[in-house]
């Protein structure tokens, strides 16, 4: 198998942009598909914040959407999708209703209100700016306020971010973009090594969230400390909306490979899947690749993150560990 790594923006007929408020640790990332794209969604976390997700139900009339917005701000951030609609309306993009063209914009949000300000969230103006912005892994867009490892509270969490990874196999291209804001720990899916998550008491290494959870399994614990990993898989393969829902479901395997625990009641884990091209491909192979690129995007999100807001990042702990060897 000759998989060639490419940039996620090399997948045709999409544009990805970001905007953020660094002072208040929040932001948003938009995936624009102005020609329209069949899309699916899979939600497995217990606390999702989403908008227009019913459009992606296979029995819904719309066969394509025009954008996905990944945003901070918890459910407050859902309002930011209006800025994407405004941008697309100005470009005459949308479903022709006979009266107006209505852009179809799906949105999911992660919880970053606990980091700096609970009052400042992505809004229409920020999302509008994101539509003309550029994309970068790390502390940008929806990854600006992303954190991981929050089982024992915010004192022991780490900075995370947004990450992407894409590959090409012949004519087929597929990639993932994920804003990693998990309750649990992050693992290198290839080696099984923990690379981010719950800090130990000394803040120089990791504890296992799973083991800490098992210790308190007989107790009822309030885990609402602000989580949810959100992302999207994008491919130039030709599939309909129903098939893209299946690919989104298979992409969730990438979450399970890289995040433990995952899909808890304190997370709102959601992933979208978009078909932007006409390449003929087998759905099972594409779904399997979707899981792989998703797991790699999660890994890259934590490695691209920089320390911020008083929180360490994975790259710092790895440097310290290597220096002490």
PDB file of C-alpha atoms in Angstrom:
ATOM      1  CA  UNK A   1       0.000   0.000   0.000  1.00  0.00           C
ATOM      2  CA  UNK A   2       1.495   3.315  -1.089  1.00  0.00           C
ATOM      3  CA  UNK A   3      -0.108   5.932   1.127  1.00  0.00           C
ATOM      4  CA  UNK A   4       1.284   9.395   0.456  1.00  0.00           C
ATOM      5  CA  UNK A   5       0.834  12.116   3.040  1.00  0.00           C
ATOM      6  CA  UNK A   6      -0.719  15.307   1.718  1.00  0.00           C
ATOM      7  CA  UNK A   7      -2.062  18.486   3.255  1.00  0.00           C
ATOM      8  CA  UNK A   8      -5.736  18.394   4.125  1.00  0.00           C
ATOM      9  CA  UNK A   9      -6.234  21.521   2.023  1.00  0.00           C
ATOM     10  CA  UNK A  10      -5.054  19.525  -1.019  1.00  0.00           C
ATOM     11  CA  UNK A  11      -8.442  17.782  -1.076  1.00  0.00           C
ATOM     12  CA  UNK A  12     -10.397  19.452  -3.840  1.00  0.00           C
ATOM     13  CA  UNK A  13     -13.425  21.714  -3.464  1.00  0.00           C
ATOM     14  CA  UNK A  14     -12.939  22.613   0.182  1.00  0.00           C
ATOM     15  CA  UNK A  15     -11.543  25.601   2.004  1.00  0.00           C
ATOM     16  CA  UNK A  16     -10.622  25.581   5.695  1.00  0.00           C
ATOM     17  CA  UNK A  17     -10.247  28.758   7.735  1.00  0.00           C
ATOM     18  CA  UNK A  18      -9.893  29.711  11.371  1.00  0.00           C
ATOM     19  CA  UNK A  19     -10.315  32.707  13.638  1.00  0.00           C
ATOM     20  CA  UNK A  20      -9.687  33.022  17.354  1.00  0.00           C
ATOM     21  CA  UNK A  21      -9.639  35.272  20.401  1.00  0.00           C
ATOM     22  CA  UNK A  22      -6.356  34.360  22.089  1.00  0.00           C
ATOM     23  CA  UNK A  23      -6.902  36.628  25.065  1.00  0.00           C
ATOM     24  CA  UNK A  24     -10.107  34.814  25.958  1.00  0.00           C
ATOM     25  CA  UNK A  25      -9.023  31.341  24.776  1.00  0.00           C
ATOM     26  CA  UNK A  26     -11.701  30.525  22.243  1.00  0.00           C
ATOM     27  CA  UNK A  27     -12.081  30.264  18.492  1.00  0.00           C
ATOM     28  CA  UNK A  28     -13.682  28.511  15.553  1.00  0.00           C
ATOM     29  CA  UNK A  29     -12.690  26.614  12.422  1.00  0.00           C
ATOM     30  CA  UNK A  30     -14.833  26.422   9.291  1.00  0.00           C
ATOM     31  CA  UNK A  31     -14.828  23.897   6.456  1.00  0.00           C
ATOM     32  CA  UNK A  32     -16.401  25.437   3.378  1.00  0.00           C
ATOM     33  CA  UNK A  33     -17.692  23.354   0.468  1.00  0.00           C
ATOM     34  CA  UNK A  34     -19.374  25.980  -1.679  1.00  0.00           C
ATOM     35  CA  UNK A  35     -20.345  23.527  -4.430  1.00  0.00           C
ATOM     36  CA  UNK A  36     -22.177  21.459  -1.838  1.00  0.00           C
ATOM     37  CA  UNK A  37     -21.140  18.086  -0.444  1.00  0.00           C
ATOM     38  CA  UNK A  38     -23.018  15.001   0.755  1.00  0.00           C
ATOM     39  CA  UNK A  39     -22.299  14.695   4.467  1.00  0.00           C
ATOM     40  CA  UNK A  40     -22.858  12.401   7.423  1.00  0.00           C
ATOM     41  CA  UNK A  41     -22.448  12.652  11.169  1.00  0.00           C
ATOM     42  CA  UNK A  42     -21.842  10.321  14.087  1.00  0.00           C
ATOM     43  CA  UNK A  43     -22.407  11.463  17.688  1.00  0.00           C
ATOM     44  CA  UNK A  44     -21.319   9.200  20.537  1.00  0.00           C
ATOM     45  CA  UNK A  45     -20.639  11.555  23.415  1.00  0.00           C
ATOM     46  CA  UNK A  46     -23.338  12.134  25.997  1.00  0.00           C
ATOM     47  CA  UNK A  47     -23.278  15.948  25.903  1.00  0.00           C
ATOM     48  CA  UNK A  48     -23.143  17.269  22.321  1.00  0.00           C
ATOM     49  CA  UNK A  49     -23.840  20.838  21.225  1.00  0.00           C
ATOM     50  CA  UNK A  50     -24.893  20.858  17.583  1.00  0.00           C
ATOM     51  CA  UNK A  51     -26.890  22.758  14.983  1.00  0.00           C
ATOM     52  CA  UNK A  52     -28.605  21.477  11.812  1.00  0.00           C
ATOM     53  CA  UNK A  53     -27.470  17.900  12.464  1.00  0.00           C
ATOM     54  CA  UNK A  54     -30.898  16.599  11.370  1.00  0.00           C
ATOM     55  CA  UNK A  55     -30.033  17.736   7.835  1.00  0.00           C
ATOM     56  CA  UNK A  56     -27.647  14.780   7.741  1.00  0.00           C
ATOM     57  CA  UNK A  57     -30.287  12.196   8.527  1.00  0.00           C
ATOM     58  CA  UNK A  58     -30.548   9.994   5.418  1.00  0.00           C
ATOM     59  CA  UNK A  59     -34.311  10.587   5.261  1.00  0.00           C
ATOM     60  CA  UNK A  60     -33.968  14.393   5.317  1.00  0.00           C
ATOM     61  CA  UNK A  61     -34.511  16.105   1.966  1.00  0.00           C
ATOM     62  CA  UNK A  62     -31.193  17.954   1.708  1.00  0.00           C
ATOM     63  CA  UNK A  63     -28.637  15.863  -0.145  1.00  0.00           C
ATOM     64  CA  UNK A  64     -25.729  18.308   0.333  1.00  0.00           C
ATOM     65  CA  UNK A  65     -24.505  20.923   2.791  1.00  0.00           C
ATOM     66  CA  UNK A  66     -22.262  23.942   2.238  1.00  0.00           C
ATOM     67  CA  UNK A  67     -20.180  24.232   5.413  1.00  0.00           C
ATOM     68  CA  UNK A  68     -19.290  22.746   8.779  1.00  0.00           C
ATOM     69  CA  UNK A  69     -18.316  24.983  11.674  1.00  0.00           C
ATOM     70  CA  UNK A  70     -16.280  23.601  14.578  1.00  0.00           C
ATOM     71  CA  UNK A  71     -16.477  26.079  17.418  1.00  0.00           C
ATOM     72  CA  UNK A  72     -15.617  26.769  21.013  1.00  0.00           C
ATOM     73  CA  UNK A  73     -18.082  28.383  23.392  1.00  0.00           C
ATOM     74  CA  UNK A  74     -20.199  25.348  24.275  1.00  0.00           C
ATOM     75  CA  UNK A  75     -23.812  25.721  23.095  1.00  0.00           C
ATOM     76  CA  UNK A  76     -23.382  29.502  23.050  1.00  0.00           C
ATOM     77  CA  UNK A  77     -21.012  29.026  20.115  1.00  0.00           C
ATOM     78  CA  UNK A  78     -23.779  27.628  17.930  1.00  0.00           C
ATOM     79  CA  UNK A  79     -24.842  31.198  17.143  1.00  0.00           C
ATOM     80  CA  UNK A  80     -21.544  31.685  15.298  1.00  0.00           C
ATOM     81  CA  UNK A  81     -22.860  29.575  12.410  1.00  0.00           C
ATOM     82  CA  UNK A  82     -24.871  32.621  11.362  1.00  0.00           C
ATOM     83  CA  UNK A  83     -21.614  34.287  10.327  1.00  0.00           C
ATOM     84  CA  UNK A  84     -20.843  31.415   7.965  1.00  0.00           C
ATOM     85  CA  UNK A  85     -24.340  31.679   6.520  1.00  0.00           C
ATOM     86  CA  UNK A  86     -23.852  35.405   5.973  1.00  0.00           C
ATOM     87  CA  UNK A  87     -20.546  34.831   4.192  1.00  0.00           C
ATOM     88  CA  UNK A  88     -22.027  32.163   1.908  1.00  0.00           C
ATOM     89  CA  UNK A  89     -25.170  34.175   1.215  1.00  0.00           C
ATOM     90  CA  UNK A  90     -22.994  37.060   0.025  1.00  0.00           C
ATOM     91  CA  UNK A  91     -21.350  34.608  -2.402  1.00  0.00           C
ATOM     92  CA  UNK A  92     -24.775  33.439  -3.642  1.00  0.00           C
ATOM     93  CA  UNK A  93     -24.207  29.951  -2.209  1.00  0.00           C
ATOM     94  CA  UNK A  94     -27.085  27.888  -0.863  1.00  0.00           C
ATOM     95  CA  UNK A  95     -30.242  25.943  -1.607  1.00  0.00           C
ATOM     96  CA  UNK A  96     -32.422  27.852  -4.042  1.00  0.00           C
ATOM     97  CA  UNK A  97     -35.809  28.168  -2.353  1.00  0.00           C
ATOM     98  CA  UNK A  98     -37.242  30.369  -5.090  1.00  0.00           C
ATOM     99  CA  UNK A  99     -37.157  33.322  -2.710  1.00  0.00           C
ATOM    100  CA  UNK A 100     -33.560  33.200  -1.474  1.00  0.00           C
ATOM    101  CA  UNK A 101     -30.562  30.910  -1.492  1.00  0.00           C
ATOM    102  CA  UNK A 102     -30.207  29.396   1.957  1.00  0.00           C
ATOM    103  CA  UNK A 103     -26.742  28.080   2.909  1.00  0.00           C
ATOM    104  CA  UNK A 104     -26.843  24.828   4.843  1.00  0.00           C
ATOM    105  CA  UNK A 105     -24.323  25.051   7.691  1.00  0.00           C
ATOM    106  CA  UNK A 106     -23.846  22.371  10.330  1.00  0.00           C
ATOM    107  CA  UNK A 107     -22.115  23.291  13.569  1.00  0.00           C
ATOM    108  CA  UNK A 108     -20.715  21.502  16.616  1.00  0.00           C
ATOM    109  CA  UNK A 109     -19.148  23.111  19.665  1.00  0.00           C
ATOM    110  CA  UNK A 110     -16.689  22.150  22.369  1.00  0.00           C
ATOM    111  CA  UNK A 111     -16.641  23.442  25.929  1.00  0.00           C
ATOM    112  CA  UNK A 112     -13.843  25.946  26.617  1.00  0.00           C
ATOM    113  CA  UNK A 113     -15.657  28.348  28.936  1.00  0.00           C
ATOM    114  CA  UNK A 114     -13.658  27.299  32.006  1.00  0.00           C
ATOM    115  CA  UNK A 115     -10.249  28.299  30.660  1.00  0.00           C
ATOM    116  CA  UNK A 116     -10.317  32.117  30.692  1.00  0.00           C
ATOM    117  CA  UNK A 117     -13.747  33.686  30.209  1.00  0.00           C
ATOM    118  CA  UNK A 118     -17.210  32.187  30.440  1.00  0.00           C
ATOM    119  CA  UNK A 119     -18.634  35.346  28.842  1.00  0.00           C
ATOM    120  CA  UNK A 120     -16.622  35.467  25.616  1.00  0.00           C
ATOM    121  CA  UNK A 121     -17.533  32.937  22.921  1.00  0.00           C
ATOM    122  CA  UNK A 122     -17.221  32.677  19.150  1.00  0.00           C
ATOM    123  CA  UNK A 123     -19.896  34.811  17.499  1.00  0.00           C
ATOM    124  CA  UNK A 124     -21.093  35.618  14.002  1.00  0.00           C
ATOM    125  CA  UNK A 125     -18.300  38.141  13.440  1.00  0.00           C
ATOM    126  CA  UNK A 126     -15.581  35.644  14.382  1.00  0.00           C
ATOM    127  CA  UNK A 127     -17.037  32.907  12.181  1.00  0.00           C
ATOM    128  CA  UNK A 128     -17.335  35.343   9.286  1.00  0.00           C
ATOM    129  CA  UNK A 129     -13.623  36.167   9.685  1.00  0.00           C
ATOM    130  CA  UNK A 130     -12.798  32.469   9.768  1.00  0.00           C
ATOM    131  CA  UNK A 131     -14.340  32.047   6.303  1.00  0.00           C
ATOM    132  CA  UNK A 132     -11.580  34.264   4.870  1.00  0.00           C
ATOM    133  CA  UNK A 133      -8.884  32.961   7.194  1.00  0.00           C
ATOM    134  CA  UNK A 134      -6.255  30.260   6.851  1.00  0.00           C
ATOM    135  CA  UNK A 135      -5.821  26.965   8.677  1.00  0.00           C
ATOM    136  CA  UNK A 136      -3.013  25.830  10.986  1.00  0.00           C
ATOM    137  CA  UNK A 137      -2.656  22.965  13.465  1.00  0.00           C
ATOM    138  CA  UNK A 138      -2.229  23.787  17.149  1.00  0.00           C
ATOM    139  CA  UNK A 139      -3.649  26.593  19.285  1.00  0.00           C
ATOM    140  CA  UNK A 140      -5.794  28.022  16.532  1.00  0.00           C
ATOM    141  CA  UNK A 141      -9.474  28.151  15.666  1.00  0.00           C
ATOM    142  CA  UNK A 142     -11.521  25.617  17.593  1.00  0.00           C
ATOM    143  CA  UNK A 143      -8.297  24.374  19.184  1.00  0.00           C
ATOM    144  CA  UNK A 144      -7.528  27.693  20.898  1.00  0.00           C
ATOM    145  CA  UNK A 145      -9.157  26.706  24.187  1.00  0.00           C
ATOM    146  CA  UNK A 146      -8.910  22.929  23.819  1.00  0.00           C
ATOM    147  CA  UNK A 147      -7.639  20.923  26.807  1.00  0.00           C
ATOM    148  CA  UNK A 148      -7.395  17.261  27.822  1.00  0.00           C
ATOM    149  CA  UNK A 149      -7.103  15.166  30.975  1.00  0.00           C
ATOM    150  CA  UNK A 150      -9.799  16.708  33.170  1.00  0.00           C
ATOM    151  CA  UNK A 151     -11.016  13.793  35.282  1.00  0.00           C
ATOM    152  CA  UNK A 152      -9.490  15.223  38.495  1.00  0.00           C
ATOM    153  CA  UNK A 153     -10.378  18.814  37.668  1.00  0.00           C
ATOM    154  CA  UNK A 154      -8.792  21.673  35.780  1.00  0.00           C
ATOM    155  CA  UNK A 155      -5.689  21.720  38.028  1.00  0.00           C
ATOM    156  CA  UNK A 156      -4.388  18.545  36.375  1.00  0.00           C
ATOM    157  CA  UNK A 157      -5.367  19.151  32.753  1.00  0.00           C
ATOM    158  CA  UNK A 158      -3.114  19.938  29.780  1.00  0.00           C
ATOM    159  CA  UNK A 159      -3.275  22.179  26.739  1.00  0.00           C
ATOM    160  CA  UNK A 160      -4.405  20.550  23.518  1.00  0.00           C
ATOM    161  CA  UNK A 161      -5.347  21.964  20.135  1.00  0.00           C
ATOM    162  CA  UNK A 162      -6.640  21.192  16.679  1.00  0.00           C
ATOM    163  CA  UNK A 163      -4.866  18.809  14.311  1.00  0.00           C
ATOM    164  CA  UNK A 164      -5.124  17.483  10.770  1.00  0.00           C
ATOM    165  CA  UNK A 165      -3.793  14.635   8.681  1.00  0.00           C
ATOM    166  CA  UNK A 166      -4.512  13.537   5.120  1.00  0.00           C
ATOM    167  CA  UNK A 167      -3.293  10.860   2.715  1.00  0.00           C
ATOM    168  CA  UNK A 168      -3.578   9.979  -0.954  1.00  0.00           C
ATOM    169  CA  UNK A 169      -3.894   6.468  -2.363  1.00  0.00           C
ATOM    170  CA  UNK A 170      -3.968   6.577  -6.151  1.00  0.00           C
ATOM    171  CA  UNK A 171      -6.686   9.101  -6.987  1.00  0.00           C
ATOM    172  CA  UNK A 172      -8.322   8.737  -3.589  1.00  0.00           C
ATOM    173  CA  UNK A 173      -7.708  11.473  -1.018  1.00  0.00           C
ATOM    174  CA  UNK A 174      -8.931  11.419   2.564  1.00  0.00           C
ATOM    175  CA  UNK A 175      -8.135  13.489   5.615  1.00  0.00           C
ATOM    176  CA  UNK A 176      -9.370  14.458   9.041  1.00  0.00           C
ATOM    177  CA  UNK A 177      -9.379  17.616  11.128  1.00  0.00           C
ATOM    178  CA  UNK A 178     -10.051  17.256  14.860  1.00  0.00           C
ATOM    179  CA  UNK A 179     -10.277  19.707  17.771  1.00  0.00           C
ATOM    180  CA  UNK A 180      -9.229  17.588  20.752  1.00  0.00           C
ATOM    181  CA  UNK A 181     -10.928  18.637  23.982  1.00  0.00           C
ATOM    182  CA  UNK A 182     -11.334  15.332  25.809  1.00  0.00           C
ATOM    183  CA  UNK A 183     -12.077  14.353  29.372  1.00  0.00           C
ATOM    184  CA  UNK A 184      -9.649  11.469  28.940  1.00  0.00           C
ATOM    185  CA  UNK A 185      -6.058  10.813  27.915  1.00  0.00           C
ATOM    186  CA  UNK A 186      -4.500  10.879  24.445  1.00  0.00           C
ATOM    187  CA  UNK A 187      -2.457   7.983  23.065  1.00  0.00           C
ATOM    188  CA  UNK A 188      -0.234   7.385  20.080  1.00  0.00           C
ATOM    189  CA  UNK A 189      -2.450   4.868  18.313  1.00  0.00           C
ATOM    190  CA  UNK A 190       0.541   3.121  16.754  1.00  0.00           C
ATOM    191  CA  UNK A 191       2.643   2.563  19.898  1.00  0.00           C
ATOM    192  CA  UNK A 192       0.038   2.723  22.666  1.00  0.00           C
ATOM    193  CA  UNK A 193       2.122   5.368  24.488  1.00  0.00           C
ATOM    194  CA  UNK A 194       0.221   8.026  26.436  1.00  0.00           C
ATOM    195  CA  UNK A 195       1.208  11.388  24.990  1.00  0.00           C
ATOM    196  CA  UNK A 196      -1.133  13.768  26.843  1.00  0.00           C
ATOM    197  CA  UNK A 197      -3.843  13.783  29.470  1.00  0.00           C
ATOM    198  CA  UNK A 198      -4.203  13.660  33.221  1.00  0.00           C
ATOM    199  CA  UNK A 199      -1.140  15.083  34.985  1.00  0.00           C
ATOM    200  CA  UNK A 200       0.346  13.564  38.118  1.00  0.00           C
ATOM    201  CA  UNK A 201       0.715  15.494  41.376  1.00  0.00           C
ATOM    202  CA  UNK A 202       4.179  16.780  40.408  1.00  0.00           C
ATOM    203  CA  UNK A 203       2.965  17.853  36.928  1.00  0.00           C
ATOM    204  CA  UNK A 204       5.951  16.125  35.331  1.00  0.00           C
ATOM    205  CA  UNK A 205       4.206  12.994  34.073  1.00  0.00           C
ATOM    206  CA  UNK A 206       0.874  11.313  33.568  1.00  0.00           C
ATOM    207  CA  UNK A 207      -1.690   9.385  35.501  1.00  0.00           C
ATOM    208  CA  UNK A 208      -4.131   7.025  33.798  1.00  0.00           C
ATOM    209  CA  UNK A 209      -7.624   8.465  33.686  1.00  0.00           C
ATOM    210  CA  UNK A 210      -9.012   4.964  33.245  1.00  0.00           C
ATOM    211  CA  UNK A 211      -7.281   3.703  36.403  1.00  0.00           C
ATOM    212  CA  UNK A 212      -8.344   6.766  38.387  1.00  0.00           C
ATOM    213  CA  UNK A 213     -11.887   6.261  37.158  1.00  0.00           C
ATOM    214  CA  UNK A 214     -11.876   2.597  38.207  1.00  0.00           C
ATOM    215  CA  UNK A 215     -10.718   3.570  41.708  1.00  0.00           C
ATOM    216  CA  UNK A 216     -13.831   5.712  42.099  1.00  0.00           C
ATOM    217  CA  UNK A 217     -16.218   3.491  40.190  1.00  0.00           C
ATOM    218  CA  UNK A 218     -18.455   3.070  43.250  1.00  0.00           C
ATOM    219  CA  UNK A 219     -18.933   6.822  43.589  1.00  0.00           C
ATOM    220  CA  UNK A 220     -21.115   9.194  41.629  1.00  0.00           C
ATOM    221  CA  UNK A 221     -18.734  11.850  40.288  1.00  0.00           C
ATOM    222  CA  UNK A 222     -19.621  15.132  38.596  1.00  0.00           C
ATOM    223  CA  UNK A 223     -17.404  15.156  35.500  1.00  0.00           C
ATOM    224  CA  UNK A 224     -18.754  18.318  33.925  1.00  0.00           C
ATOM    225  CA  UNK A 225     -15.453  20.150  33.695  1.00  0.00           C
ATOM    226  CA  UNK A 226     -15.698  21.022  30.017  1.00  0.00           C
ATOM    227  CA  UNK A 227     -14.989  18.551  27.247  1.00  0.00           C
ATOM    228  CA  UNK A 228     -16.028  17.327  23.759  1.00  0.00           C
ATOM    229  CA  UNK A 229     -13.861  16.345  20.799  1.00  0.00           C
ATOM    230  CA  UNK A 230     -15.230  17.484  17.446  1.00  0.00           C
ATOM    231  CA  UNK A 231     -13.952  16.937  13.931  1.00  0.00           C
ATOM    232  CA  UNK A 232     -14.574  16.063  10.317  1.00  0.00           C
ATOM    233  CA  UNK A 233     -13.357  13.545   7.772  1.00  0.00           C
ATOM    234  CA  UNK A 234     -13.127  14.792   4.191  1.00  0.00           C
ATOM    235  CA  UNK A 235     -12.703  12.666   1.068  1.00  0.00           C
ATOM    236  CA  UNK A 236     -12.795  13.178  -2.672  1.00  0.00           C
ATOM    237  CA  UNK A 237     -14.514   9.803  -3.060  1.00  0.00           C
ATOM    238  CA  UNK A 238     -18.075   9.874  -4.387  1.00  0.00           C
ATOM    239  CA  UNK A 239     -20.638   8.764  -1.817  1.00  0.00           C
ATOM    240  CA  UNK A 240     -24.192   9.740  -0.937  1.00  0.00           C
ATOM    241  CA  UNK A 241     -25.387  11.067   2.399  1.00  0.00           C
ATOM    242  CA  UNK A 242     -26.323   7.657   3.770  1.00  0.00           C
ATOM    243  CA  UNK A 243     -22.889   6.272   2.940  1.00  0.00           C
ATOM    244  CA  UNK A 244     -21.179   9.277   4.510  1.00  0.00           C
ATOM    245  CA  UNK A 245     -23.036   8.563   7.754  1.00  0.00           C
ATOM    246  CA  UNK A 246     -21.493   5.078   7.716  1.00  0.00           C
ATOM    247  CA  UNK A 247     -18.024   6.515   7.070  1.00  0.00           C
ATOM    248  CA  UNK A 248     -18.506   8.951   9.963  1.00  0.00           C
ATOM    249  CA  UNK A 249     -19.414   6.011  12.202  1.00  0.00           C
ATOM    250  CA  UNK A 250     -16.269   4.150  11.148  1.00  0.00           C
ATOM    251  CA  UNK A 251     -14.189   7.290  11.718  1.00  0.00           C
ATOM    252  CA  UNK A 252     -15.243   7.192  15.377  1.00  0.00           C
ATOM    253  CA  UNK A 253     -12.935   4.178  15.677  1.00  0.00           C
ATOM    254  CA  UNK A 254     -10.114   6.709  15.352  1.00  0.00           C
ATOM    255  CA  UNK A 255     -11.397   8.474  18.471  1.00  0.00           C
ATOM    256  CA  UNK A 256     -11.427   5.152  20.314  1.00  0.00           C
ATOM    257  CA  UNK A 257      -7.865   4.336  19.253  1.00  0.00           C
ATOM    258  CA  UNK A 258      -6.435   7.669  20.386  1.00  0.00           C
ATOM    259  CA  UNK A 259      -8.586   8.760  23.348  1.00  0.00           C
ATOM    260  CA  UNK A 260      -9.243   6.787  26.527  1.00  0.00           C
ATOM    261  CA  UNK A 261     -11.798   6.913  27.995  1.00  0.00           C
ATOM    262  CA  UNK A 262     -13.923   8.288  25.186  1.00  0.00           C
ATOM    263  CA  UNK A 263     -17.641   8.825  24.460  1.00  0.00           C
ATOM    264  CA  UNK A 264     -18.447   9.457  28.138  1.00  0.00           C
ATOM    265  CA  UNK A 265     -21.466  11.375  29.397  1.00  0.00           C
ATOM    266  CA  UNK A 266     -19.125  14.296  30.055  1.00  0.00           C
ATOM    267  CA  UNK A 267     -18.020  14.415  26.393  1.00  0.00           C
ATOM    268  CA  UNK A 268     -20.046  15.366  23.336  1.00  0.00           C
ATOM    269  CA  UNK A 269     -17.824  13.538  20.860  1.00  0.00           C
ATOM    270  CA  UNK A 270     -18.969  14.213  17.302  1.00  0.00           C
ATOM    271  CA  UNK A 271     -17.480  13.645  13.875  1.00  0.00           C
ATOM    272  CA  UNK A 272     -18.717  14.686  10.442  1.00  0.00           C
ATOM    273  CA  UNK A 273     -17.842  13.158   7.073  1.00  0.00           C
ATOM    274  CA  UNK A 274     -17.872  15.046   3.759  1.00  0.00           C
ATOM    275  CA  UNK A 275     -17.709  13.787   0.159  1.00  0.00           C
ATOM    276  CA  UNK A 276     -16.302  16.479  -2.119  1.00  0.00           C
ATOM    277  CA  UNK A 277     -15.307  14.620  -5.283  1.00  0.00           C
ATOM    278  CA  UNK A 278     -16.144  11.977  -7.864  1.00  0.00           C
ATOM    279  CA  UNK A 279     -13.475   9.324  -7.286  1.00  0.00           C
ATOM    280  CA  UNK A 280     -14.847   5.769  -7.236  1.00  0.00           C
ATOM    281  CA  UNK A 281     -13.837   3.942  -4.052  1.00  0.00           C
ATOM    282  CA  UNK A 282     -14.980   1.116  -1.773  1.00  0.00           C
ATOM    283  CA  UNK A 283     -16.840   2.371   1.279  1.00  0.00           C
ATOM    284  CA  UNK A 284     -15.215  -0.186   3.572  1.00  0.00           C
ATOM    285  CA  UNK A 285     -11.705   0.829   2.586  1.00  0.00           C
ATOM    286  CA  UNK A 286     -12.533   4.535   2.870  1.00  0.00           C
ATOM    287  CA  UNK A 287     -14.164   4.023   6.264  1.00  0.00           C
ATOM    288  CA  UNK A 288     -11.124   2.120   7.483  1.00  0.00           C
ATOM    289  CA  UNK A 289      -8.826   4.900   6.279  1.00  0.00           C
ATOM    290  CA  UNK A 290     -11.144   7.431   7.934  1.00  0.00           C
ATOM    291  CA  UNK A 291     -10.431   5.863  11.319  1.00  0.00           C
ATOM    292  CA  UNK A 292      -6.685   5.931  10.691  1.00  0.00           C
ATOM    293  CA  UNK A 293      -6.474   9.571   9.575  1.00  0.00           C
ATOM    294  CA  UNK A 294      -8.714  10.582  12.484  1.00  0.00           C
ATOM    295  CA  UNK A 295      -6.448   8.897  15.027  1.00  0.00           C
ATOM    296  CA  UNK A 296      -3.391  10.544  13.471  1.00  0.00           C
ATOM    297  CA  UNK A 297      -5.093  13.969  13.429  1.00  0.00           C
ATOM    298  CA  UNK A 298      -5.771  13.607  17.163  1.00  0.00           C
ATOM    299  CA  UNK A 299      -2.117  12.768  17.794  1.00  0.00           C
ATOM    300  CA  UNK A 300      -0.990  15.769  15.769  1.00  0.00           C
ATOM    301  CA  UNK A 301      -3.400  18.055  17.586  1.00  0.00           C
ATOM    302  CA  UNK A 302      -1.714  17.443  20.941  1.00  0.00           C
ATOM    303  CA  UNK A 303       1.827  17.536  19.502  1.00  0.00           C
ATOM    304  CA  UNK A 304       1.094  20.816  17.681  1.00  0.00           C
ATOM    305  CA  UNK A 305      -0.340  22.466  20.792  1.00  0.00           C
ATOM    306  CA  UNK A 306       1.803  25.027  22.591  1.00  0.00           C
ATOM    307  CA  UNK A 307       1.674  25.636  26.356  1.00  0.00           C
ATOM    308  CA  UNK A 308      -0.776  28.407  27.138  1.00  0.00           C
ATOM    309  CA  UNK A 309      -2.937  29.848  29.899  1.00  0.00           C
ATOM    310  CA  UNK A 310      -0.641  28.323  32.499  1.00  0.00           C
ATOM    311  CA  UNK A 311      -1.080  24.808  31.117  1.00  0.00           C
ATOM    312  CA  UNK A 312       1.708  22.538  29.845  1.00  0.00           C
ATOM    313  CA  UNK A 313       1.571  20.873  26.447  1.00  0.00           C
ATOM    314  CA  UNK A 314       2.638  17.417  25.347  1.00  0.00           C
ATOM    315  CA  UNK A 315       5.796  18.621  23.606  1.00  0.00           C
ATOM    316  CA  UNK A 316       7.111  20.048  26.893  1.00  0.00           C
ATOM    317  CA  UNK A 317       6.625  16.882  28.916  1.00  0.00           C
ATOM    318  CA  UNK A 318       8.212  14.804  26.177  1.00  0.00           C
ATOM    319  CA  UNK A 319      11.275  17.088  26.132  1.00  0.00           C
ATOM    320  CA  UNK A 320      11.559  16.856  29.911  1.00  0.00           C
ATOM    321  CA  UNK A 321      11.230  13.083  29.846  1.00  0.00           C
ATOM    322  CA  UNK A 322      13.864  12.721  27.125  1.00  0.00           C
ATOM    323  CA  UNK A 323      16.232  15.075  28.998  1.00  0.00           C
ATOM    324  CA  UNK A 324      15.984  12.915  32.124  1.00  0.00           C
ATOM    325  CA  UNK A 325      16.793   9.664  30.335  1.00  0.00           C
TER     326      UNK A 325
END
